[in-house]
PDB file of C-alpha atoms in Angstrom:
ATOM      1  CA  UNK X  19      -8.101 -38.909 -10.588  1.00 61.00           C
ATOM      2  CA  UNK X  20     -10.909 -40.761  -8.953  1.00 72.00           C
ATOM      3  CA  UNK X  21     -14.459 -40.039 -10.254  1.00 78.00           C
ATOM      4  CA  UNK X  22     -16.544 -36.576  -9.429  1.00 79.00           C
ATOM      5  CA  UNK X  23     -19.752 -37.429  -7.807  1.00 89.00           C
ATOM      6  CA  UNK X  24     -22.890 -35.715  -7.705  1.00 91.00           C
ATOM      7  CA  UNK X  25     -22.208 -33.991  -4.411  1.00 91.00           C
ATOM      8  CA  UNK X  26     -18.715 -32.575  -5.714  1.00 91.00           C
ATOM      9  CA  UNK X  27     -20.654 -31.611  -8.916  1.00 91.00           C
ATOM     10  CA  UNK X  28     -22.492 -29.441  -6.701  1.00 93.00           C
ATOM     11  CA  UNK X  29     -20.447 -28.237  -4.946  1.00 93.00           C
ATOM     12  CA  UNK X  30     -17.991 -26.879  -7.674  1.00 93.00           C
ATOM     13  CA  UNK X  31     -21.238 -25.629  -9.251  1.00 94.00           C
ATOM     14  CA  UNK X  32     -21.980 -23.623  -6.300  1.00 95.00           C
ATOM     15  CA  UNK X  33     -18.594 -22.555  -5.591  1.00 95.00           C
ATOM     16  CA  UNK X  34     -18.443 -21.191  -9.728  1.00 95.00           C
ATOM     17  CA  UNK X  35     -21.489 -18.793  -8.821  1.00 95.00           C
ATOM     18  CA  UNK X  36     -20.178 -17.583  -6.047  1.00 95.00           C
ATOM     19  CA  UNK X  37     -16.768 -16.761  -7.591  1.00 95.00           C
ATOM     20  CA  UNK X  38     -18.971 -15.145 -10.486  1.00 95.00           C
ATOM     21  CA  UNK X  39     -20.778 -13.182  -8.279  1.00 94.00           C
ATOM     22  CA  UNK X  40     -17.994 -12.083  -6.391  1.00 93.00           C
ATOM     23  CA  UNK X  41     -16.657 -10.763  -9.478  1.00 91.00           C
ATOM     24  CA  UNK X  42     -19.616  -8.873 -10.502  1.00 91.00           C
ATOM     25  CA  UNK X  43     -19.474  -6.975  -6.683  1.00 89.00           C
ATOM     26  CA  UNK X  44     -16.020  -6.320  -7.524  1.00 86.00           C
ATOM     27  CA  UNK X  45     -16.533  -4.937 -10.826  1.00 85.00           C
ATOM     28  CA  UNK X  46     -19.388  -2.635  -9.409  1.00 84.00           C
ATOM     29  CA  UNK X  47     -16.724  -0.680  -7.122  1.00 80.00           C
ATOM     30  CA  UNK X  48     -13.990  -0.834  -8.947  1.00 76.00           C
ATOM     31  CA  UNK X  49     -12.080   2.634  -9.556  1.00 71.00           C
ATOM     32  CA  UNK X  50     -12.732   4.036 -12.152  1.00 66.00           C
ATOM     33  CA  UNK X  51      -9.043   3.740 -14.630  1.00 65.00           C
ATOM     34  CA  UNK X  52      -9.832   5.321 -17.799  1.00 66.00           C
ATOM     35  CA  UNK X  53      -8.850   8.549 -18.608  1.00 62.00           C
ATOM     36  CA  UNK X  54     -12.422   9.685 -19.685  1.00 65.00           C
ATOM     37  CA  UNK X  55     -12.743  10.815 -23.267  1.00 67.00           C
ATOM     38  CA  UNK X  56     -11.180  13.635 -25.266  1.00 67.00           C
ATOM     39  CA  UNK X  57     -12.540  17.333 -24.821  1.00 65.00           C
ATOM     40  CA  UNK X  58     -14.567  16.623 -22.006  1.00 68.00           C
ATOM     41  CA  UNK X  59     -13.605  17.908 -19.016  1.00 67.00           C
ATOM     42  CA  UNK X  60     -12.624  15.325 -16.174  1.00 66.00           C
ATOM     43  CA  UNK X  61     -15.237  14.471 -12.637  1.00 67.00           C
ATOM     44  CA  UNK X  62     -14.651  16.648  -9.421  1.00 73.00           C
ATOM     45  CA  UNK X  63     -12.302  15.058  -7.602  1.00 75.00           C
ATOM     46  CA  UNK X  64     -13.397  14.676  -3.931  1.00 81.00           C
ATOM     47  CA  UNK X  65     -11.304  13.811  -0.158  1.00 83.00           C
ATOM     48  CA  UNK X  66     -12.706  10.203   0.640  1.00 83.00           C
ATOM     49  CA  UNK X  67     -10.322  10.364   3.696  1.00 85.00           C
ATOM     50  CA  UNK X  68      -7.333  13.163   5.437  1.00 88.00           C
ATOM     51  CA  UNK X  69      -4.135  11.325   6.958  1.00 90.00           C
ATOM     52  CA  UNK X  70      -3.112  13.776   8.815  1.00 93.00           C
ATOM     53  CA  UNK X  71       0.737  13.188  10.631  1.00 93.00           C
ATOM     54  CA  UNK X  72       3.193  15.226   8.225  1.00 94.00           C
ATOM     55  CA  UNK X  73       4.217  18.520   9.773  1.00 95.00           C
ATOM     56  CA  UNK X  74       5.954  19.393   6.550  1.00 94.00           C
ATOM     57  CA  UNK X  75       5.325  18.972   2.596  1.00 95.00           C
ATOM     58  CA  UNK X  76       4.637  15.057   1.659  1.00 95.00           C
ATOM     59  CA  UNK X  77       6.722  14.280  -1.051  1.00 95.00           C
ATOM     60  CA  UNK X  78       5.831  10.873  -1.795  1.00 95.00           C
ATOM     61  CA  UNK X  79       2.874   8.539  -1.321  1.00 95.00           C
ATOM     62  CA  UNK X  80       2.856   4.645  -2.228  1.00 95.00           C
ATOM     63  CA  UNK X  81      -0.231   2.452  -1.548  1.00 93.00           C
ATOM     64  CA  UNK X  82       1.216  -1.460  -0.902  1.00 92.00           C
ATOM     65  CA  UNK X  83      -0.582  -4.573  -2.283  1.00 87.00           C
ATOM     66  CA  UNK X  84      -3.102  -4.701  -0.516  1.00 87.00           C
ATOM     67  CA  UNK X  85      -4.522  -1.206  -1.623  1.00 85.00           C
ATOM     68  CA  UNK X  86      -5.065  -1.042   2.683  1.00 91.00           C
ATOM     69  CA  UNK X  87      -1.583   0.179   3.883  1.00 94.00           C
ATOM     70  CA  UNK X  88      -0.077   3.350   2.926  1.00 95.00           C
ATOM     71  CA  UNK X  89       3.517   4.697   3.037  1.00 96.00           C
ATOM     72  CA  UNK X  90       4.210   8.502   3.118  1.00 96.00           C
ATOM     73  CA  UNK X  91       7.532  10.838   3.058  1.00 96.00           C
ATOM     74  CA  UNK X  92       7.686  14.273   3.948  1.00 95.00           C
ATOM     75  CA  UNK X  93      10.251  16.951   4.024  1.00 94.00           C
ATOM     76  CA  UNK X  94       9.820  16.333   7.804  1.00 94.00           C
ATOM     77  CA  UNK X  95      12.389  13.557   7.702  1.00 93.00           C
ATOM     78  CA  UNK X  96       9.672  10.530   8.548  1.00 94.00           C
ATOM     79  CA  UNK X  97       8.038   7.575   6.690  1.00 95.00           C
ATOM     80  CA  UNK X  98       4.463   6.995   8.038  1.00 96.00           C
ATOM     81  CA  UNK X  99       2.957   3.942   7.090  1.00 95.00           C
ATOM     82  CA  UNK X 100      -0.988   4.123   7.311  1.00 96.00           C
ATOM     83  CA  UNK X 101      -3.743   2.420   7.665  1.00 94.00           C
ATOM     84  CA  UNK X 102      -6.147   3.330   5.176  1.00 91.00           C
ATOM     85  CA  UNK X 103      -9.593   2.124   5.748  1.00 90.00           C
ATOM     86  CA  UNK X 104      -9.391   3.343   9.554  1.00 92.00           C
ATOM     87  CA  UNK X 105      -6.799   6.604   9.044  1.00 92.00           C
ATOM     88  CA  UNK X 106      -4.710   5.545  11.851  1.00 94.00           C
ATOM     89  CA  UNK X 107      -0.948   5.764  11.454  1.00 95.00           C
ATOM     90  CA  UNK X 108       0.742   1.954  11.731  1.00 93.00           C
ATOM     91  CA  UNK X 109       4.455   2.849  12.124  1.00 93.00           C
ATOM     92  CA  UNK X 110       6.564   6.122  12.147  1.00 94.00           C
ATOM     93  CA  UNK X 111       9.730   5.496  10.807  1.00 94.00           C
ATOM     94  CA  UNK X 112      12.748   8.726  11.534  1.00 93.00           C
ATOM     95  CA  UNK X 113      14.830   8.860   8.761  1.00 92.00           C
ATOM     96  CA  UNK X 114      19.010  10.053   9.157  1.00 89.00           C
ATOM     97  CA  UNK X 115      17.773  12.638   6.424  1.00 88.00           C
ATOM     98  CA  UNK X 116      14.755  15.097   6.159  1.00 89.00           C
ATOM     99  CA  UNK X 117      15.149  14.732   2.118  1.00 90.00           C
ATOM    100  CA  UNK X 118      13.109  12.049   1.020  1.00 93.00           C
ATOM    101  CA  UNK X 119      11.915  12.178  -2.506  1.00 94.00           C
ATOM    102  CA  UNK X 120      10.625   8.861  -3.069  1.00 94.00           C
ATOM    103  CA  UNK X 121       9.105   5.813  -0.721  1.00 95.00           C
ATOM    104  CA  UNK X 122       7.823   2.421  -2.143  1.00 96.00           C
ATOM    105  CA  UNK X 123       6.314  -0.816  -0.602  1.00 93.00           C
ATOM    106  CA  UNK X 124       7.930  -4.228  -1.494  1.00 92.00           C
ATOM    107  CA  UNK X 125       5.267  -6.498  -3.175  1.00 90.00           C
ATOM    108  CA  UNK X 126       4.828  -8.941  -0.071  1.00 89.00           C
ATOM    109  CA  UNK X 127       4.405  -5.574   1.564  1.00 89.00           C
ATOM    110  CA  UNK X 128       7.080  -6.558   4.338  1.00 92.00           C
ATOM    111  CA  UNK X 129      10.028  -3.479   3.567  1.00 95.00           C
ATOM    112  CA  UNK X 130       9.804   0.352   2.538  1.00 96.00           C
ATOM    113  CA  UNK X 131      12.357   1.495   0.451  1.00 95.00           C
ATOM    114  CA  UNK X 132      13.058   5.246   0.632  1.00 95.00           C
ATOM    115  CA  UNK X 133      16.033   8.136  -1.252  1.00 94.00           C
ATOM    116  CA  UNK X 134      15.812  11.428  -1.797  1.00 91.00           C
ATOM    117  CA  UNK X 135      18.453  14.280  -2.394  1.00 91.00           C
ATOM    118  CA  UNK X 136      20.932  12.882  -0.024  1.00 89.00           C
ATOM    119  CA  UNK X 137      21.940  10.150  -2.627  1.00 91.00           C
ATOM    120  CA  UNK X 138      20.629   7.114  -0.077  1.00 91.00           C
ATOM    121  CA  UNK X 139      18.635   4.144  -0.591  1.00 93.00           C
ATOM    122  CA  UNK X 140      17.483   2.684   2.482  1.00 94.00           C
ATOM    123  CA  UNK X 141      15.423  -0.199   2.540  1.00 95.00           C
ATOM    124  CA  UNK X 142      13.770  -1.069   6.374  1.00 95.00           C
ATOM    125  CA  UNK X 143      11.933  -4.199   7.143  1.00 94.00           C
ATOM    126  CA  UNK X 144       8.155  -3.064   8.721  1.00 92.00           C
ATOM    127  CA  UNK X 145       8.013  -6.442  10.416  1.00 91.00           C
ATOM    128  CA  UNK X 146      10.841  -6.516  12.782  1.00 89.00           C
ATOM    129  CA  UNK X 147      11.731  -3.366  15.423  1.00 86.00           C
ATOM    130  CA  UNK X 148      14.609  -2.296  16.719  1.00 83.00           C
ATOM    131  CA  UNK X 149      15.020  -1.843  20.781  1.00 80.00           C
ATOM    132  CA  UNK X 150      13.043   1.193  20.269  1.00 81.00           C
ATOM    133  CA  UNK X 151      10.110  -0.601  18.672  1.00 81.00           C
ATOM    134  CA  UNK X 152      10.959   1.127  15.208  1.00 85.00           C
ATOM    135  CA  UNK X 153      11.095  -0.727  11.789  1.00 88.00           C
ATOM    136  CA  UNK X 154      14.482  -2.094  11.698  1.00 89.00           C
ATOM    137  CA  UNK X 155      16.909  -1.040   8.839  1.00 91.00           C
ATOM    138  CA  UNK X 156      18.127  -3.797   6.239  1.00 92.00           C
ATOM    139  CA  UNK X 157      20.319  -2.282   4.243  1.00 92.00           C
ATOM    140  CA  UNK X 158      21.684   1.414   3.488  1.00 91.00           C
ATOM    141  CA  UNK X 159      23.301   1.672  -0.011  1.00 91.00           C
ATOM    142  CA  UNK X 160      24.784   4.809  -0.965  1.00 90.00           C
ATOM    143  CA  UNK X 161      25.465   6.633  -4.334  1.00 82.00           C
ATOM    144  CA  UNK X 162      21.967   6.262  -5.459  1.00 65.00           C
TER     145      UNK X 162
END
């Protein structure tokens, strides 16, 4: 490894505080995790923003990665995959079956994976549509 010099020195100096301080904004809105202490009663809970889309009951909600992008089932038979931080709705997804129980994000964020009561797994891939410019489905396994 060749020798640091003075300006590298610098700049790794520099780039350490700004990491640090980085961390220190991160820290200061960061949720809260902790189950608050024992007898006390837990904070009011309040709406910090309404999807609205389902026009039955949700049954599942997963956040992805990214804590941006959202992926809802309903009763309604349809995956919507949000967009958080604006509300808007990315993709609506029609499932074969209005029984979805469960819906989950991949961690690259790329599929949804979906079952419910009619023993299905299906697993589409958000990135690439079908002619009708819905998520395309990978793979349907059954007995699950």
């Amino acid at each position: 490894m060749p020798p640091v010099d003075e300006e590298t020195a610098s700049l790794r100096e520099e780039l350490g505080k700004l990491v640090e301080k980085l961390r220190i904004k991160q820290e200061a809105v960061r949720d809260d995790t902790s189950l608050g202490t024992p007898g006390q009663k837990p904070g009011k809970a309040s709406t910090k923003k309404l999807l609205k889309g389902h026009i039955n009951k949700v049954t599942c909600c997963h956040f992805s990665g990214d804590s941006r992008h959202a992926v809802s089932g309903s009763l309604d038979g349809k995956l919507i995959v949000w967009d958080c931080w604006t509300g808007n709705k990315i993709q609506v997804i029609p499932l074969r079956s209005a029984w979805v129980m469960t819906a989950v994000f991949s961690h690259s964020g790329s599929f949804v994976a979906c079952g419910g009561m009619d023993n299905m797994l299906t697993i589409y891939d958000l990135n690439n549509r079908d002619g009708n410019g819905m998520a395309k489905m990978v793979r349907e396994i059954t007995g699950y």
